[in-house]
């Protein structure tokens, strides 16, 4: 159902700086494109504003006419929480300016920037911030849900380095949220932020970053899976080092007959330091070693070839408290191998387990922000990728089944170890996921109170909505 011209004309008349794209316009297909085809919806109208005032006007218009609303930053939601079927999308992608202050080592970042914009602008000043590890993801979604990256070991989560945010609220008012202004809103933005307004500007603390750094992929044959996980456990649990991290990626590289155990390693230091740090891993004799010294601003591009746009995708988080059982990882690899070997269309799928040093992250009290999964837990993810829409149900059901099975096993292990007890990481959980449970954990009641204060008619309700009753 399209938006009547008489209604649309009101929007057109109120905007001064925006591109306005309807289904009849050239560029519509591009405007509704998302990282995953499963996130695409047929919007009634997309606007791409360059001013906050246009966002205010569009918000008011959508509420006056009861038009469905979505806010889009990097567009990586696989379930389409930044898309609207028939309604209005406020696409922030043209609000992507990054202004760096080298003296205070801070960056003011537009609400529609992607991490590449931030990494590159900061690198010009020898600085870096805690961003995501795939540089085309949006600053908006990643920050509002918490944000982990290679620098989390040293500086904590992305939200732990957020100094302030400029927000357009549902009633059209423009406010600043920080420790000193609207501090309750600032609390809520850091972990449940998509529920409270349109963030048009983020101000981040950045840090001096020497470059190049030690990073790249080492790949092992599947029979090495238990040894690899054992070494990563011991590095993380017995010898934590805030300068290092690793992501295990079960995936089939081009030309490989079966999924391999690929490990993306990172050491924020010299080659000699990196080689010492990962000596035990390298001693397991990888079949491929692509580790090199590269500029820090390129590190978050390393996964881009494995995380390209297009096709249909499903994201199912696996949340674990280290050490990750090597026999469990072996079982996951076996399940995954069987699944991808059963259908050639699944060849670009992957299962990831992250290994970050969480010491800095857990120094911040859990009650300090709305981020409910602050703990020593680590994130993993099942990411299936396929092209045949007819297989949506089958592949999603498999991923959900595996997520449920793995959750039961990991929950048991956590309880036995007396660990865990925090909800799954919100950014690795799409809404409506029955396996995930209460994503806001102990923060839910306070979030609901703040929702009543800042968005009483529940305008922002697409991503893990906070229900009012
Ligand atoms: C390939 C890939 C790699 C990833 N890597 C990491 C990683 O290293 N670390 C990590 O922590 N997470 C990672 N994630 C998860 C990622 O943080 C979430 O998918 C995030 O929501 C993506 O944000 P986006 O802006 O790109 O997506 P969008 O789809 O644009 O937005 C996601 C949600 O946030 C809302 N939103 C976005 N911007 C704003 C804004 N400015 N104001 C109000 N609401 C807004 C949208 O309305 C939507 O509901 C990754 C995801 C993918 C797909």
Short mmCIF file of C-alpha atoms and ligand atoms in Angstrom, two decimals:
data_model
loop_
_atom_site.label_atom_id
_atom_site.label_comp_id
_atom_site.label_asym_id
_atom_site.label_seq_id
_atom_site.Cartn_x
_atom_site.Cartn_y
_atom_site.Cartn_z
CA UNK A 1 0.00 0.00 0.00
CA UNK A 2 1.53 3.32 -1.02
CA UNK A 3 1.32 6.62 0.83
CA UNK A 4 -1.27 8.90 -0.85
CA UNK A 5 0.21 11.89 -2.69
CA UNK A 6 -1.87 14.25 -0.59
CA UNK A 7 -0.15 12.95 2.55
CA UNK A 8 3.28 12.77 0.97
CA UNK A 9 3.06 16.37 -0.18
CA UNK A 10 2.99 17.46 3.46
CA UNK A 11 6.32 15.74 4.00
CA UNK A 12 7.83 17.21 0.84
CA UNK A 13 6.72 20.67 1.86
CA UNK A 14 8.30 20.42 5.29
CA UNK A 15 11.77 19.21 4.29
CA UNK A 16 14.55 21.53 3.20
CA UNK A 17 17.69 19.41 3.03
CA UNK A 18 16.65 15.85 2.28
CA UNK A 19 16.70 13.58 -0.71
CA UNK A 20 13.15 12.15 -0.92
CA UNK A 21 12.82 8.81 -2.67
CA UNK A 22 9.54 7.02 -3.37
CA UNK A 23 8.92 3.72 -5.20
CA UNK A 24 8.48 5.70 -8.43
CA UNK A 25 11.89 7.37 -8.20
CA UNK A 26 15.16 6.30 -9.70
CA UNK A 27 17.40 5.17 -6.90
CA UNK A 28 14.59 3.53 -4.91
CA UNK A 29 16.15 0.05 -5.13
CA UNK A 30 19.43 1.43 -3.79
CA UNK A 31 17.63 3.39 -1.09
CA UNK A 32 15.94 0.29 0.37
CA UNK A 33 18.99 -1.98 -0.10
CA UNK A 34 20.37 -3.49 3.09
CA UNK A 35 23.42 -5.58 4.03
CA UNK A 36 21.21 -8.67 3.93
CA UNK A 37 18.40 -9.12 1.42
CA UNK A 38 16.29 -10.41 4.34
CA UNK A 39 16.42 -6.87 5.74
CA UNK A 40 14.89 -5.26 2.64
CA UNK A 41 11.32 -3.93 2.89
CA UNK A 42 9.32 -1.89 0.39
CA UNK A 43 9.27 1.53 2.06
CA UNK A 44 6.56 4.02 1.15
CA UNK A 45 9.14 6.80 1.22
CA UNK A 46 12.81 7.10 2.12
CA UNK A 47 14.33 10.39 3.16
CA UNK A 48 18.05 11.06 3.42
CA UNK A 49 18.38 14.22 5.51
CA UNK A 50 21.48 16.32 6.01
CA UNK A 51 20.00 18.43 8.81
CA UNK A 52 18.49 17.67 12.20
CA UNK A 53 15.55 19.97 11.42
CA UNK A 54 14.41 17.67 8.62
CA UNK A 55 14.45 14.73 11.00
CA UNK A 56 12.25 16.69 13.40
CA UNK A 57 9.77 17.47 10.59
CA UNK A 58 9.71 13.88 9.34
CA UNK A 59 9.15 12.48 12.84
CA UNK A 60 6.21 14.81 13.40
CA UNK A 61 4.76 14.01 9.98
CA UNK A 62 4.93 10.24 10.52
CA UNK A 63 3.12 10.55 13.86
CA UNK A 64 0.44 12.93 12.56
CA UNK A 65 -0.40 10.54 9.73
CA UNK A 66 0.23 7.27 11.64
CA UNK A 67 2.90 6.24 9.17
CA UNK A 68 5.19 3.38 10.19
CA UNK A 69 8.73 4.60 10.94
CA UNK A 70 12.23 3.12 10.69
CA UNK A 71 15.62 4.67 11.33
CA UNK A 72 18.56 3.45 9.26
CA UNK A 73 22.26 3.92 9.89
CA UNK A 74 24.56 1.21 8.46
CA UNK A 75 21.65 -1.04 7.45
CA UNK A 76 23.03 -4.29 8.91
CA UNK A 77 19.91 -5.53 10.67
CA UNK A 78 19.18 -8.87 9.01
CA UNK A 79 15.55 -8.87 10.17
CA UNK A 80 14.82 -5.42 8.80
CA UNK A 81 14.60 -3.31 11.96
CA UNK A 82 15.97 -0.37 9.96
CA UNK A 83 13.38 -0.90 7.20
CA UNK A 84 9.66 -0.23 6.86
CA UNK A 85 6.97 -1.97 4.85
CA UNK A 86 5.02 0.88 3.29
CA UNK A 87 6.11 3.54 5.78
CA UNK A 88 8.85 6.13 6.23
CA UNK A 89 12.56 5.35 6.48
CA UNK A 90 14.80 8.08 7.85
CA UNK A 91 18.09 7.02 6.30
CA UNK A 92 20.91 8.79 8.15
CA UNK A 93 23.63 7.82 5.69
CA UNK A 94 24.26 11.41 4.58
CA UNK A 95 24.83 12.45 8.19
CA UNK A 96 28.23 10.80 8.19
CA UNK A 97 30.68 13.57 8.93
CA UNK A 98 33.48 12.83 11.40
CA UNK A 99 35.15 15.82 13.07
CA UNK A 100 38.26 15.06 15.07
CA UNK A 101 39.68 17.25 17.83
CA UNK A 102 43.31 16.08 18.16
CA UNK A 103 43.81 18.04 21.37
CA UNK A 104 41.02 16.43 23.36
CA UNK A 105 41.39 13.24 21.28
CA UNK A 106 37.67 13.21 20.65
CA UNK A 107 35.57 12.61 17.54
CA UNK A 108 32.12 13.97 16.76
CA UNK A 109 30.49 11.44 14.47
CA UNK A 110 27.29 11.79 12.44
CA UNK A 111 24.53 9.31 13.33
CA UNK A 112 24.69 7.70 9.88
CA UNK A 113 28.46 7.20 9.63
CA UNK A 114 29.99 3.75 9.24
CA UNK A 115 33.08 2.67 11.18
CA UNK A 116 35.31 3.08 8.10
CA UNK A 117 34.57 6.82 8.23
CA UNK A 118 35.63 6.92 11.87
CA UNK A 119 38.70 4.67 11.59
CA UNK A 120 40.07 6.65 8.64
CA UNK A 121 39.38 10.13 10.04
CA UNK A 122 41.01 9.28 13.37
CA UNK A 123 44.01 7.63 11.69
CA UNK A 124 44.88 10.96 10.09
CA UNK A 125 45.62 12.18 13.62
CA UNK A 126 47.29 9.02 14.91
CA UNK A 127 44.16 8.13 16.89
CA UNK A 128 41.62 5.29 17.08
CA UNK A 129 38.32 4.59 18.84
CA UNK A 130 36.58 1.39 19.95
CA UNK A 131 34.53 0.45 16.89
CA UNK A 132 33.31 -2.74 15.25
CA UNK A 133 35.51 -5.27 13.49
CA UNK A 134 33.71 -5.00 10.12
CA UNK A 135 34.13 -1.44 8.98
CA UNK A 136 30.97 -1.09 6.89
CA UNK A 137 28.69 -1.62 9.91
CA UNK A 138 26.94 1.51 11.15
CA UNK A 139 28.15 3.56 14.08
CA UNK A 140 24.48 4.04 15.01
CA UNK A 141 23.26 0.50 15.60
CA UNK A 142 26.55 -0.83 16.94
CA UNK A 143 26.93 1.96 19.50
CA UNK A 144 23.33 1.98 20.69
CA UNK A 145 23.58 -1.73 21.50
CA UNK A 146 26.97 -1.61 23.26
CA UNK A 147 29.76 -2.31 20.78
CA UNK A 148 32.73 -4.67 20.96
CA UNK A 149 35.88 -4.38 18.89
CA UNK A 150 39.61 -5.04 18.82
CA UNK A 151 40.30 -2.16 21.20
CA UNK A 152 37.77 -3.35 23.82
CA UNK A 153 40.53 -5.09 25.75
CA UNK A 154 42.23 -1.75 26.35
CA UNK A 155 39.30 0.64 26.50
CA UNK A 156 36.07 -1.34 27.08
CA UNK A 157 32.93 -1.17 25.01
CA UNK A 158 32.07 1.48 22.42
CA UNK A 159 29.50 2.89 24.88
CA UNK A 160 32.15 3.12 27.58
CA UNK A 161 33.85 5.65 25.33
CA UNK A 162 30.74 7.59 24.38
CA UNK A 163 30.93 11.06 25.90
CA UNK A 164 27.66 12.47 24.66
CA UNK A 165 24.93 12.09 22.07
CA UNK A 166 22.66 14.55 20.30
CA UNK A 167 19.20 13.05 20.04
CA UNK A 168 15.91 13.93 18.36
CA UNK A 169 13.15 12.66 20.63
CA UNK A 170 9.73 11.43 19.51
CA UNK A 171 8.10 14.82 20.24
CA UNK A 172 10.64 16.55 17.98
CA UNK A 173 12.77 18.10 20.70
CA UNK A 174 16.52 18.07 20.20
CA UNK A 175 18.47 17.20 23.34
CA UNK A 176 21.99 16.38 24.41
CA UNK A 177 22.54 13.32 26.58
CA UNK A 178 25.71 13.01 28.61
CA UNK A 179 26.84 12.45 32.20
CA UNK A 180 25.79 16.02 32.98
CA UNK A 181 22.76 16.61 30.71
CA UNK A 182 19.77 14.27 30.62
CA UNK A 183 21.92 11.67 32.32
CA UNK A 184 19.00 9.22 32.59
CA UNK A 185 18.59 9.28 28.82
CA UNK A 186 22.36 8.87 28.45
CA UNK A 187 22.15 5.78 30.68
CA UNK A 188 19.39 4.31 28.50
CA UNK A 189 21.08 5.10 25.19
CA UNK A 190 24.08 3.02 26.20
CA UNK A 191 22.68 -0.45 25.64
CA UNK A 192 19.05 0.11 24.68
CA UNK A 193 19.49 3.21 22.56
CA UNK A 194 17.36 2.34 19.56
CA UNK A 195 14.26 2.72 21.75
CA UNK A 196 14.64 6.37 22.67
CA UNK A 197 15.10 8.60 19.64
CA UNK A 198 17.16 9.34 16.58
CA UNK A 199 20.79 9.88 17.50
CA UNK A 200 22.14 12.41 15.03
CA UNK A 201 25.56 12.83 16.58
CA UNK A 202 27.85 10.77 18.81
CA UNK A 203 30.93 12.18 20.58
CA UNK A 204 33.55 9.54 21.34
CA UNK A 205 36.76 9.47 23.31
CA UNK A 206 39.61 8.30 21.08
CA UNK A 207 43.15 7.21 21.93
CA UNK A 208 46.63 7.45 20.52
CA UNK A 209 47.15 4.52 18.22
CA UNK A 210 50.56 3.50 16.94
CA UNK A 211 50.57 1.82 13.59
CA UNK A 212 51.14 -0.66 11.98
CA UNK A 213 49.69 -3.44 14.14
CA UNK A 214 49.87 -7.23 14.04
CA UNK A 215 46.76 -8.75 12.45
CA UNK A 216 45.54 -11.34 9.98
CA UNK A 217 44.11 -14.80 9.49
CA UNK A 218 45.73 -18.11 10.29
CA UNK A 219 43.84 -21.15 9.03
CA UNK A 220 43.90 -24.70 10.37
CA UNK A 221 42.46 -27.95 9.10
CA UNK A 222 39.30 -29.12 10.92
CA UNK A 223 41.13 -31.84 12.89
CA UNK A 224 42.95 -29.06 14.78
CA UNK A 225 39.77 -27.50 16.18
CA UNK A 226 40.18 -28.72 19.76
CA UNK A 227 43.84 -27.72 19.88
CA UNK A 228 43.08 -24.24 18.52
CA UNK A 229 40.25 -23.61 20.99
CA UNK A 230 42.42 -24.95 23.81
CA UNK A 231 45.18 -22.45 22.99
CA UNK A 232 42.74 -19.53 22.68
CA UNK A 233 41.21 -20.47 26.03
CA UNK A 234 44.56 -20.51 27.70
CA UNK A 235 45.54 -17.16 26.15
CA UNK A 236 42.31 -15.58 27.25
CA UNK A 237 41.74 -17.18 30.60
CA UNK A 238 45.24 -17.88 31.90
CA UNK A 239 47.29 -15.16 30.19
CA UNK A 240 44.93 -12.28 29.38
CA UNK A 241 46.45 -9.37 27.50
CA UNK A 242 44.32 -6.28 26.80
CA UNK A 243 46.24 -5.60 23.61
CA UNK A 244 45.20 -8.80 21.94
CA UNK A 245 42.12 -10.59 20.72
CA UNK A 246 41.06 -13.32 18.34
CA UNK A 247 37.98 -14.39 16.41
CA UNK A 248 37.60 -18.03 15.42
CA UNK A 249 35.73 -18.32 12.14
CA UNK A 250 34.48 -21.72 11.00
CA UNK A 251 34.05 -21.10 7.28
CA UNK A 252 34.97 -22.54 3.93
CA UNK A 253 37.56 -20.37 2.20
CA UNK A 254 37.31 -20.28 -1.62
CA UNK A 255 38.58 -23.58 -3.01
CA UNK A 256 38.51 -25.47 0.30
CA UNK A 257 36.35 -28.62 0.23
CA UNK A 258 35.16 -28.27 3.85
CA UNK A 259 34.94 -25.51 6.49
CA UNK A 260 38.29 -24.70 8.06
CA UNK A 261 39.20 -23.36 11.48
CA UNK A 262 40.23 -19.81 10.62
CA UNK A 263 41.49 -17.55 13.38
CA UNK A 264 41.67 -13.81 12.93
CA UNK A 265 44.33 -12.66 15.38
CA UNK A 266 45.09 -9.14 16.57
CA UNK A 267 47.91 -7.74 18.63
CA UNK A 268 48.12 -4.01 19.23
CA UNK A 269 51.90 -3.93 19.08
CA UNK A 270 54.95 -5.00 17.14
CA UNK A 271 55.49 -8.10 15.05
CA UNK A 272 57.82 -9.54 17.66
CA UNK A 273 55.22 -9.00 20.41
CA UNK A 274 52.46 -10.53 18.27
CA UNK A 275 54.55 -13.57 17.44
CA UNK A 276 55.26 -14.13 21.13
CA UNK A 277 51.62 -13.68 22.04
CA UNK A 278 50.40 -16.18 19.45
CA UNK A 279 53.42 -18.53 19.52
CA UNK A 280 51.41 -21.49 20.85
CA UNK A 281 48.75 -20.98 18.19
CA UNK A 282 51.30 -20.73 15.39
CA UNK A 283 52.99 -23.86 16.73
CA UNK A 284 49.83 -25.79 15.77
CA UNK A 285 51.02 -25.47 12.16
CA UNK A 286 48.39 -23.51 10.26
CA UNK A 287 48.00 -24.35 6.58
CA UNK A 288 47.65 -20.64 5.81
CA UNK A 289 49.26 -17.73 7.65
CA UNK A 290 48.25 -14.28 6.41
CA UNK A 291 49.27 -12.34 9.49
CA UNK A 292 51.19 -9.17 8.71
CA UNK A 293 51.84 -5.70 10.05
CA UNK A 294 49.08 -3.44 8.73
CA UNK A 295 47.81 0.08 9.48
CA UNK A 296 45.29 0.02 12.33
CA UNK A 297 42.73 1.73 10.06
CA UNK A 298 42.82 -1.40 7.83
CA UNK A 299 42.27 -3.98 10.56
CA UNK A 300 38.52 -3.59 10.52
CA UNK A 301 38.53 -4.18 6.76
CA UNK A 302 40.05 -7.67 7.09
CA UNK A 303 36.67 -9.41 7.43
CA UNK A 304 35.01 -7.42 4.65
CA UNK A 305 35.58 -10.09 1.97
CA UNK A 306 33.71 -12.58 4.21
CA UNK A 307 30.93 -10.14 5.05
CA UNK A 308 29.86 -8.72 1.72
CA UNK A 309 26.43 -7.26 0.90
CA UNK A 310 23.80 -9.40 -0.78
CA UNK A 311 22.02 -12.75 -0.37
CA UNK A 312 19.81 -13.82 2.48
CA UNK A 313 21.27 -14.02 5.98
CA UNK A 314 20.41 -15.20 9.44
CA UNK A 315 22.20 -14.16 12.66
CA UNK A 316 21.89 -16.30 15.78
CA UNK A 317 24.03 -15.44 18.81
CA UNK A 318 25.83 -18.04 20.89
CA UNK A 319 26.80 -16.63 24.24
CA UNK A 320 29.55 -18.41 26.19
CA UNK A 321 31.56 -18.03 29.34
CA UNK A 322 35.17 -19.01 28.68
CA UNK A 323 36.87 -21.39 28.63
CA UNK A 324 34.95 -22.64 25.58
CA UNK A 325 34.87 -26.39 25.77
CA UNK A 326 37.06 -27.77 22.92
CA UNK A 327 34.78 -30.80 22.55
CA UNK A 328 31.78 -28.47 22.27
CA UNK A 329 33.56 -26.45 19.55
CA UNK A 330 34.34 -29.71 17.74
CA UNK A 331 30.64 -30.62 17.83
CA UNK A 332 29.67 -27.16 16.51
CA UNK A 333 32.13 -27.51 13.63
CA UNK A 334 30.76 -30.98 12.83
CA UNK A 335 27.13 -29.73 12.86
CA UNK A 336 28.06 -26.77 10.70
CA UNK A 337 30.07 -28.85 8.23
CA UNK A 338 27.17 -31.24 7.79
CA UNK A 339 24.79 -28.34 7.17
CA UNK A 340 26.91 -26.48 4.61
CA UNK A 341 27.85 -29.69 2.81
CA UNK A 342 24.14 -30.47 2.43
CA UNK A 343 23.45 -27.41 0.26
CA UNK A 344 25.98 -25.70 -2.02
CA UNK A 345 23.99 -22.47 -1.65
CA UNK A 346 25.21 -22.20 1.97
CA UNK A 347 28.90 -22.03 1.00
CA UNK A 348 29.50 -18.51 2.34
CA UNK A 349 28.09 -19.23 5.82
CA UNK A 350 30.16 -19.11 9.01
CA UNK A 351 30.15 -19.67 12.75
CA UNK A 352 32.22 -17.26 14.83
CA UNK A 353 33.50 -17.25 18.41
CA UNK A 354 35.11 -14.09 19.75
CA UNK A 355 37.94 -14.04 22.29
CA UNK A 356 38.40 -10.58 23.79
CA UNK A 357 39.92 -9.62 27.11
CA UNK A 358 36.92 -8.40 29.13
CA UNK A 359 38.81 -7.03 32.13
CA UNK A 360 38.29 -3.40 31.13
CA UNK A 361 34.66 -3.96 30.18
CA UNK A 362 33.72 -5.46 33.55
CA UNK A 363 35.47 -2.65 35.45
CA UNK A 364 32.39 -0.55 34.66
CA UNK A 365 29.59 -1.45 37.09
CA UNK A 366 26.69 -3.28 35.46
CA UNK A 367 24.27 -0.65 36.73
CA UNK A 368 26.26 2.22 35.17
CA UNK A 369 24.65 1.81 31.74
CA UNK A 370 21.63 0.03 30.27
CA UNK A 371 23.93 -2.56 28.68
CA UNK A 372 22.58 -5.71 30.29
CA UNK A 373 25.11 -8.30 29.16
CA UNK A 374 28.15 -6.70 30.73
CA UNK A 375 30.13 -9.64 32.09
CA UNK A 376 32.97 -11.98 31.29
CA UNK A 377 30.80 -13.71 28.72
CA UNK A 378 31.95 -13.80 25.11
CA UNK A 379 29.96 -13.66 21.92
CA UNK A 380 29.63 -16.16 19.15
CA UNK A 381 27.33 -16.15 16.17
CA UNK A 382 25.84 -18.54 13.65
CA UNK A 383 25.63 -16.64 10.35
CA UNK A 384 23.99 -18.58 7.56
CA UNK A 385 24.01 -17.09 4.06
CA UNK A 386 22.01 -18.37 1.10
CA UNK A 387 20.34 -17.03 -2.04
CA UNK A 388 17.16 -19.11 -2.46
CA UNK A 389 14.26 -17.32 -0.77
CA UNK A 390 12.33 -20.61 -0.80
CA UNK A 391 14.82 -21.97 1.74
CA UNK A 392 14.29 -19.19 4.31
CA UNK A 393 12.19 -21.34 6.62
CA UNK A 394 14.46 -24.36 6.44
CA UNK A 395 17.72 -22.52 7.08
CA UNK A 396 16.31 -20.30 9.81
CA UNK A 397 14.83 -23.33 11.57
CA UNK A 398 18.20 -25.09 11.49
CA UNK A 399 20.00 -22.05 12.92
CA UNK A 400 17.34 -21.60 15.62
CA UNK A 401 17.53 -25.29 16.52
CA UNK A 402 21.31 -25.16 16.84
CA UNK A 403 21.16 -21.93 18.86
CA UNK A 404 18.70 -23.58 21.26
CA UNK A 405 20.81 -26.73 21.55
CA UNK A 406 24.02 -24.80 22.14
CA UNK A 407 22.35 -22.48 24.63
CA UNK A 408 21.11 -25.40 26.72
CA UNK A 409 24.58 -26.93 26.80
CA UNK A 410 26.38 -23.65 27.56
CA UNK A 411 23.82 -22.68 30.23
CA UNK A 412 24.44 -25.99 31.97
CA UNK A 413 28.18 -25.41 31.90
CA UNK A 414 27.76 -21.88 33.25
CA UNK A 415 25.55 -23.00 36.08
CA UNK A 416 28.00 -25.74 36.98
CA UNK A 417 30.80 -23.14 37.06
CA UNK A 418 28.65 -20.64 38.99
CA UNK A 419 29.18 -18.12 36.18
CA UNK A 420 27.07 -16.25 33.67
CA UNK A 421 23.69 -14.88 34.60
CA UNK A 422 23.58 -12.01 32.13
CA UNK A 423 21.41 -11.81 29.01
CA UNK A 424 22.71 -12.31 25.51
CA UNK A 425 24.44 -9.43 23.69
CA UNK A 426 21.67 -7.34 22.16
CA UNK A 427 23.48 -6.57 18.92
CA UNK A 428 23.82 -10.28 18.16
CA UNK A 429 20.15 -10.96 18.79
CA UNK A 430 17.46 -10.04 16.33
CA UNK A 431 14.07 -9.17 17.85
CA UNK A 432 11.46 -11.88 18.16
CA UNK A 433 14.12 -14.53 18.70
CA UNK A 434 12.45 -16.98 21.07
CA UNK A 435 15.74 -18.49 22.25
CA UNK A 436 17.09 -15.18 23.52
CA UNK A 437 14.71 -14.26 26.38
CA UNK A 438 14.69 -10.95 28.26
CA UNK A 439 17.43 -9.02 26.48
CA UNK A 440 17.43 -6.14 29.00
CA UNK A 441 17.79 -8.33 32.09
CA UNK A 442 17.78 -6.45 35.38
CA UNK A 443 17.58 -3.08 33.57
CA UNK A 444 14.16 -3.69 32.10
CA UNK A 445 12.08 -1.92 34.77
CA UNK A 446 14.17 1.25 34.69
CA UNK A 447 14.16 1.23 30.90
CA UNK A 448 10.39 1.02 30.92
CA UNK A 449 10.18 4.05 33.23
CA UNK A 450 12.47 6.01 30.94
CA UNK A 451 10.55 4.89 27.91
CA UNK A 452 7.41 6.39 29.47
CA UNK A 453 9.32 9.64 29.97
CA UNK A 454 11.08 9.97 26.62
CA UNK A 455 8.91 8.03 24.17
CA UNK A 456 5.49 7.57 25.79
CA UNK A 457 3.71 6.64 22.57
CA UNK A 458 6.36 4.08 21.62
CA UNK A 459 7.44 5.64 18.33
CA UNK A 460 10.80 3.83 18.40
CA UNK A 461 9.85 0.18 18.66
CA UNK A 462 11.56 -1.81 15.93
CA UNK A 463 14.65 -3.21 17.65
CA UNK A 464 14.02 -5.16 20.88
CA UNK A 465 11.04 -2.97 21.77
CA UNK A 466 10.49 -1.96 25.38
CA UNK A 467 6.81 -2.52 25.90
CA UNK A 468 4.97 0.06 27.96
CA UNK A 469 2.39 -2.09 29.67
C1 LIG B 1 28.95 -8.09 9.33
C2 LIG B 1 28.65 -7.66 10.75
C3 LIG B 1 29.70 -7.45 11.62
C4 LIG B 1 29.45 -7.03 12.94
N1 LIG B 1 30.50 -6.82 13.79
C5 LIG B 1 30.26 -6.36 15.03
C6 LIG B 1 31.33 -6.06 15.92
O1 LIG B 1 32.51 -6.19 15.59
N2 LIG B 1 31.04 -5.60 17.15
C7 LIG B 1 29.75 -5.42 17.56
O2 LIG B 1 29.55 -5.00 18.70
N3 LIG B 1 28.71 -5.68 16.75
C8 LIG B 1 28.94 -6.15 15.49
N4 LIG B 1 27.88 -6.43 14.66
C9 LIG B 1 26.50 -6.24 15.14
C10 LIG B 1 26.10 -4.82 14.87
O3 LIG B 1 26.54 -4.04 15.97
C11 LIG B 1 24.57 -4.68 14.75
O4 LIG B 1 24.14 -5.45 13.67
C12 LIG B 1 24.15 -3.22 14.57
O5 LIG B 1 22.80 -3.09 14.93
C13 LIG B 1 24.35 -2.73 13.16
O6 LIG B 1 24.10 -1.36 13.12
P1 LIG B 1 23.79 -0.62 11.74
O7 LIG B 1 23.70 0.81 12.03
O8 LIG B 1 24.74 -1.08 10.68
O9 LIG B 1 22.41 -1.26 11.35
P2 LIG B 1 20.88 -0.65 11.10
O10 LIG B 1 20.21 -1.80 10.48
O11 LIG B 1 21.00 0.61 10.31
O12 LIG B 1 20.43 -0.33 12.53
C14 LIG B 1 20.22 -1.32 13.52
C15 LIG B 1 19.17 -0.80 14.51
O13 LIG B 1 19.67 0.37 15.16
C16 LIG B 1 18.79 1.48 14.92
N5 LIG B 1 19.63 2.66 14.69
C17 LIG B 1 20.75 2.71 13.94
N6 LIG B 1 21.29 3.94 13.97
C18 LIG B 1 20.49 4.68 14.75
C19 LIG B 1 20.54 6.05 15.18
N7 LIG B 1 21.53 6.85 14.81
N8 LIG B 1 19.55 6.49 16.00
C20 LIG B 1 18.55 5.66 16.40
N9 LIG B 1 18.48 4.35 16.03
C21 LIG B 1 19.43 3.88 15.22
C22 LIG B 1 17.99 1.10 13.69
O14 LIG B 1 16.73 1.73 13.68
C23 LIG B 1 17.89 -0.41 13.81
O15 LIG B 1 16.80 -0.77 14.63
C24 LIG B 1 28.12 -6.84 13.36
C25 LIG B 1 27.06 -7.06 12.47
C26 LIG B 1 27.32 -7.46 11.18
C27 LIG B 1 26.18 -7.70 10.25
#
